mmCIF file of C-alpha atoms in Angstrom:
data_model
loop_
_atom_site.group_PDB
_atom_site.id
_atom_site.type_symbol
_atom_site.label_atom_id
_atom_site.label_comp_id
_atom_site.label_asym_id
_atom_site.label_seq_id
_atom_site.Cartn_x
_atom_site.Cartn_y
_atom_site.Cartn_z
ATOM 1 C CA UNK A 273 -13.521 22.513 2.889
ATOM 2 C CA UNK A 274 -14.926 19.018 2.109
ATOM 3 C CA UNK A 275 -17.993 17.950 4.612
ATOM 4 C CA UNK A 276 -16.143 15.522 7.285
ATOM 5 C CA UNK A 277 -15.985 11.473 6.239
ATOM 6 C CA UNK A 278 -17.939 8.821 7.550
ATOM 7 C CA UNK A 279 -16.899 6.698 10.337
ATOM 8 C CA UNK A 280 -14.386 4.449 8.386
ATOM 9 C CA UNK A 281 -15.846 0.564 7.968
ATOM 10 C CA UNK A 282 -14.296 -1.284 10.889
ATOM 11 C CA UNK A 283 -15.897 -4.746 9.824
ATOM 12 C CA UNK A 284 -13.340 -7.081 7.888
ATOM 13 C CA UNK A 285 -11.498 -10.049 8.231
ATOM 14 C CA UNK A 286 -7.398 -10.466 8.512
ATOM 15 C CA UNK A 287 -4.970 -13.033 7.661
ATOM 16 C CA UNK A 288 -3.021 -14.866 10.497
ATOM 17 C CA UNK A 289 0.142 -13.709 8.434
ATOM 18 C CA UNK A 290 -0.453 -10.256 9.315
ATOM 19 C CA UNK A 291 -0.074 -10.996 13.120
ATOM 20 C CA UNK A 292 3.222 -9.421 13.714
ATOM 21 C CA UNK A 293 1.744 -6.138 12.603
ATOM 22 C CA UNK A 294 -0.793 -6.260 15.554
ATOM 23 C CA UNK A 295 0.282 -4.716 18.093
ATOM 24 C CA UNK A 296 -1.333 -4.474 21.714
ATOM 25 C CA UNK A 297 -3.376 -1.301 22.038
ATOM 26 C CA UNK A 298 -1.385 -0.072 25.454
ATOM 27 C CA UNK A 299 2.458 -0.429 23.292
ATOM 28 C CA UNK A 300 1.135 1.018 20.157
ATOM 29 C CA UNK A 301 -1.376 4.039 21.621
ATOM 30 C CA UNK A 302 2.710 5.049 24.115
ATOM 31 C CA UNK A 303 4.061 6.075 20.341
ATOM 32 C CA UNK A 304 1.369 6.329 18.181
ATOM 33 C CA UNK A 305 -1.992 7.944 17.553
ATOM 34 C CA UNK A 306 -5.224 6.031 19.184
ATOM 35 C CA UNK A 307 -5.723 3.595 16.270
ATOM 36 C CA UNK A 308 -5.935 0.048 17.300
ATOM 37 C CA UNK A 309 -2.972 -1.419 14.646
ATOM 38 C CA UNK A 310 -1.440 -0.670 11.611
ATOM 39 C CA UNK A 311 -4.078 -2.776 9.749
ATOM 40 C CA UNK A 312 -6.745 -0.931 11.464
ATOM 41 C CA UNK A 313 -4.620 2.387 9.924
ATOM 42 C CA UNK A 314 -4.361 1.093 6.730
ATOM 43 C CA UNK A 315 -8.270 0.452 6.644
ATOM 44 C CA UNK A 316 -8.844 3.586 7.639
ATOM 45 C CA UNK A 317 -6.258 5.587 4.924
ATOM 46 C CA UNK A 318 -7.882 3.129 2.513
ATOM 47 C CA UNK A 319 -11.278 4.725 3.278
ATOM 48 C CA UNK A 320 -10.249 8.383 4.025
ATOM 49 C CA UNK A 321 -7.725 8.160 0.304
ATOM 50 C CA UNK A 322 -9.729 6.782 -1.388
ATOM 51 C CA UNK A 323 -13.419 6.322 -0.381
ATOM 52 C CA UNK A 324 -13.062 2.579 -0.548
ATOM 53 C CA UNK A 325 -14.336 -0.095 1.908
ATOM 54 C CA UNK A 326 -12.139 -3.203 2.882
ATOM 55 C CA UNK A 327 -13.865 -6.529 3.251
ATOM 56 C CA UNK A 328 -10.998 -8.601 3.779
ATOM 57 C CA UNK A 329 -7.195 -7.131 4.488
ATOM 58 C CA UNK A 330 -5.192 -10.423 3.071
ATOM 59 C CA UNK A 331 -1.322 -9.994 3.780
ATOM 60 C CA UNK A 332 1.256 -7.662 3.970
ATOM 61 C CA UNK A 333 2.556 -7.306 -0.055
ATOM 62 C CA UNK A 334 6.757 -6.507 0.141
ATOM 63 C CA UNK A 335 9.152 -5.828 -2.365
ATOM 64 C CA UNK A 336 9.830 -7.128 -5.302
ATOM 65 C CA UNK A 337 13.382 -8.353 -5.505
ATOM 66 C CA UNK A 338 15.671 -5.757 -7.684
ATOM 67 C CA UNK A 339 15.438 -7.297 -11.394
ATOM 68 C CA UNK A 340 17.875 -4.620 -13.043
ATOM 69 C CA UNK A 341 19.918 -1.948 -12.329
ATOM 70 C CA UNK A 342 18.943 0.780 -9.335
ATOM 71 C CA UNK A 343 18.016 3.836 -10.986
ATOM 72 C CA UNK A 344 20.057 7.073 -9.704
ATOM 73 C CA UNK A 345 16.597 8.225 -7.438
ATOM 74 C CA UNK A 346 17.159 10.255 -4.428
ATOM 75 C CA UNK A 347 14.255 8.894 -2.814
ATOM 76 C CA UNK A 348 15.691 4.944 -3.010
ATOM 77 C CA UNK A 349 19.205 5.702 -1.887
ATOM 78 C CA UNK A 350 18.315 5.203 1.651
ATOM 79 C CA UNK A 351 16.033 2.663 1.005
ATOM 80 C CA UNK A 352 15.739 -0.619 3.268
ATOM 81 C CA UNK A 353 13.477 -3.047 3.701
ATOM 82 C CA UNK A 354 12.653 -3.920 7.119
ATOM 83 C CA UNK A 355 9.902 -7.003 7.803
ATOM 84 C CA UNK A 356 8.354 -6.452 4.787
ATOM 85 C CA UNK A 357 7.952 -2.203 5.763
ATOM 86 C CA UNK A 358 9.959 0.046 2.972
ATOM 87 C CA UNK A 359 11.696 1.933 5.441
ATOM 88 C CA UNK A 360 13.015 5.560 4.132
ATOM 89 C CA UNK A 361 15.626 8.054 5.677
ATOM 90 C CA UNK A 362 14.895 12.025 5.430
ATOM 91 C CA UNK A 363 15.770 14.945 6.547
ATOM 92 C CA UNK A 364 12.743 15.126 9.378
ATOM 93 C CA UNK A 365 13.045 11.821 10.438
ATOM 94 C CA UNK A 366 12.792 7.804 9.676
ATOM 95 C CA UNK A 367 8.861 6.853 7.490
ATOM 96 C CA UNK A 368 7.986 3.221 6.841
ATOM 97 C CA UNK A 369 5.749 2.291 4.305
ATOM 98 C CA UNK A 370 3.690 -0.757 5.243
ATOM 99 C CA UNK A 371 1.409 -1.854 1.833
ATOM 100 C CA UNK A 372 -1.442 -4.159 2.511
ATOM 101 C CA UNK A 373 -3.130 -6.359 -0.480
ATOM 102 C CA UNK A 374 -6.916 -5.109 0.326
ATOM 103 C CA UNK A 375 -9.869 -6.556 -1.188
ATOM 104 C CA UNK A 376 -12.505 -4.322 -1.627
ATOM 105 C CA UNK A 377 -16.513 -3.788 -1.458
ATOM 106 C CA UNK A 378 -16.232 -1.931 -4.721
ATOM 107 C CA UNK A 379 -13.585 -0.355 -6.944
ATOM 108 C CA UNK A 380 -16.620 1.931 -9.122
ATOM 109 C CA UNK A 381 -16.542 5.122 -7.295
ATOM 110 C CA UNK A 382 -12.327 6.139 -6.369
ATOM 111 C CA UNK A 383 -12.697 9.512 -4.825
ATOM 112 C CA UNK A 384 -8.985 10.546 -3.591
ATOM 113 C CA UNK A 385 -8.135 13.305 -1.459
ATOM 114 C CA UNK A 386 -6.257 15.896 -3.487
ATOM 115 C CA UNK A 387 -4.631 16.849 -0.362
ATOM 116 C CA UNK A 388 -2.991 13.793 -0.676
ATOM 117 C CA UNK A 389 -2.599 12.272 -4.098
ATOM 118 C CA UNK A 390 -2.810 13.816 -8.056
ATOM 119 C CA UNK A 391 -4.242 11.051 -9.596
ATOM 120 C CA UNK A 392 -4.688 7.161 -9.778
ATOM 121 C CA UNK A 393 -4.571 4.899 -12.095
ATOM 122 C CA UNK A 394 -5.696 0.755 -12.590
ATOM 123 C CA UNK A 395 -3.269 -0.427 -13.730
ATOM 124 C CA UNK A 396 -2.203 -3.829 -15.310
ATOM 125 C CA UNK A 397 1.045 -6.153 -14.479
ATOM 126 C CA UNK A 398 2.705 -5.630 -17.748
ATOM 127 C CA UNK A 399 2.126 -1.425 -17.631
ATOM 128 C CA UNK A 400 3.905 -1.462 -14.809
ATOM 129 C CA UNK A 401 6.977 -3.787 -16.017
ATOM 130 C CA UNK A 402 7.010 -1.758 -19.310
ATOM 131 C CA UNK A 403 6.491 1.635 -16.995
ATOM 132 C CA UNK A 404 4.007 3.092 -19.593
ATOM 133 C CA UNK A 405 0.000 2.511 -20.291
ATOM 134 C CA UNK A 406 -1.519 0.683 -22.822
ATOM 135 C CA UNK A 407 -1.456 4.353 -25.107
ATOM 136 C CA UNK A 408 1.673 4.714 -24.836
ATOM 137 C CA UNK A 409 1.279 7.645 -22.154
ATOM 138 C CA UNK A 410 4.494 6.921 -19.455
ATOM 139 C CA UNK A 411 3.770 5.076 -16.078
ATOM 140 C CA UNK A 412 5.585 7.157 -13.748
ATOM 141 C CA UNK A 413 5.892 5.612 -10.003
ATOM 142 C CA UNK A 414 6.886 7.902 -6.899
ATOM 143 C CA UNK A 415 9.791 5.727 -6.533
ATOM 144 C CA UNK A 416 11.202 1.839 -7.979
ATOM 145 C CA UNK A 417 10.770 0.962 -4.353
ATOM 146 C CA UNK A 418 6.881 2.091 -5.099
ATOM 147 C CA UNK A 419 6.948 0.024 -8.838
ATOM 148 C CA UNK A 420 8.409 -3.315 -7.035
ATOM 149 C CA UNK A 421 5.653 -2.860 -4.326
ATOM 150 C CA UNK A 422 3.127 -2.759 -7.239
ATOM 151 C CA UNK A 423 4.811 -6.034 -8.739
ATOM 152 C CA UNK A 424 5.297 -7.946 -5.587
ATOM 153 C CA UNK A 425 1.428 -7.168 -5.339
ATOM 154 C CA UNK A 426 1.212 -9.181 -8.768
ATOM 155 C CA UNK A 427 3.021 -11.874 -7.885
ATOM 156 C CA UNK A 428 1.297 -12.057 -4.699
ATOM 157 C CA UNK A 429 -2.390 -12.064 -6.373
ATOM 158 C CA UNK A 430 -0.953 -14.986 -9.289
ATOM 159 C CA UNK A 431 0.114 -17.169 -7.009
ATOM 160 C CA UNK A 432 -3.271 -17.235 -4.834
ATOM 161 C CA UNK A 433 -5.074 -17.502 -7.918
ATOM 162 C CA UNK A 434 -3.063 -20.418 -9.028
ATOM 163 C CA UNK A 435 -3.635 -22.044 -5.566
ATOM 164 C CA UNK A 436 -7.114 -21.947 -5.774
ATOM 165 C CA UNK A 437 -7.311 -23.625 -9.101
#
């Protein structure tokens, strides 16, 4: 068994359009574990995933809209998209899937939990359009939903950058 984590870094800063994911502490703590929001969760998975420190969480990234045919995937037949939160229908219940464009202290040292993931990759916008790496090695996602989460991310990040300019 691993030693235990660090206290997760609780220092960053949040975009006003992440407001309707804060909820107060009293109506989130009657249904949920003692975190103080869902950003403050997805800081914290962040860290304990990955090893990674936030420095500024800056929006809530959606889905990108469907740009060809649905593949036949059990896990997006019961997809739905509800504010921006992939939400997904199973057998033990109802999971959303809120995904958060994080920037980070320092993407050098990834360490994921194999408990929870196999691998990672950095990957670029047109790997995951073309669903295979640079080497020709196939790009697979969990789900679409998962691959047009990735590319809303891109779209997101371009058209900041393209602001700022």
């Amino acid at each position: 068994m691993p030693p235990p984590s660090p206290s997760p870094p609780l220092s960053y800063t949040t975009s006003p359009s992440l407001n309707a994911f804060s909820s107060k502490l009293v109506e989130f703590r009657a249904t949920h574990p003692p975190i103080q929001h869902l950003i403050a969760g997805a800081v914290r998975e962040l860290w304990e995933e990955t090893g990674l420190r936030a420095k500024a969480v800056k929006s809530v990234v959606g889905i990108a809209p469907i740009a060809e045919p649905m593949p036949d995937d059990p896990l997006e037949k019961d997809l739905e998209v509800l504010y921006d939160m992939l939400v997904f229908r199973a057998d033990d219940g109802v999971w959303g899937k809120l995904t958060v464009w994080v920037d980070v202290e320092s993407c050098d040292d990834v360490k994921i939990d194999k408990d929870e993931h196999v691998e990672f990759a950095w990957v670029t916008e047109d790997e995951a359009l073309r669903n295979s790496f640079r080497d020709g090695r196939k790009l697979d996602f969990v789900s679409e939903g998962v691959r047009r989460n990735v590319l809303e991310g891109f779209r997101l990040w371009k058209q900041e950058n393209q602001g700022s300019k």
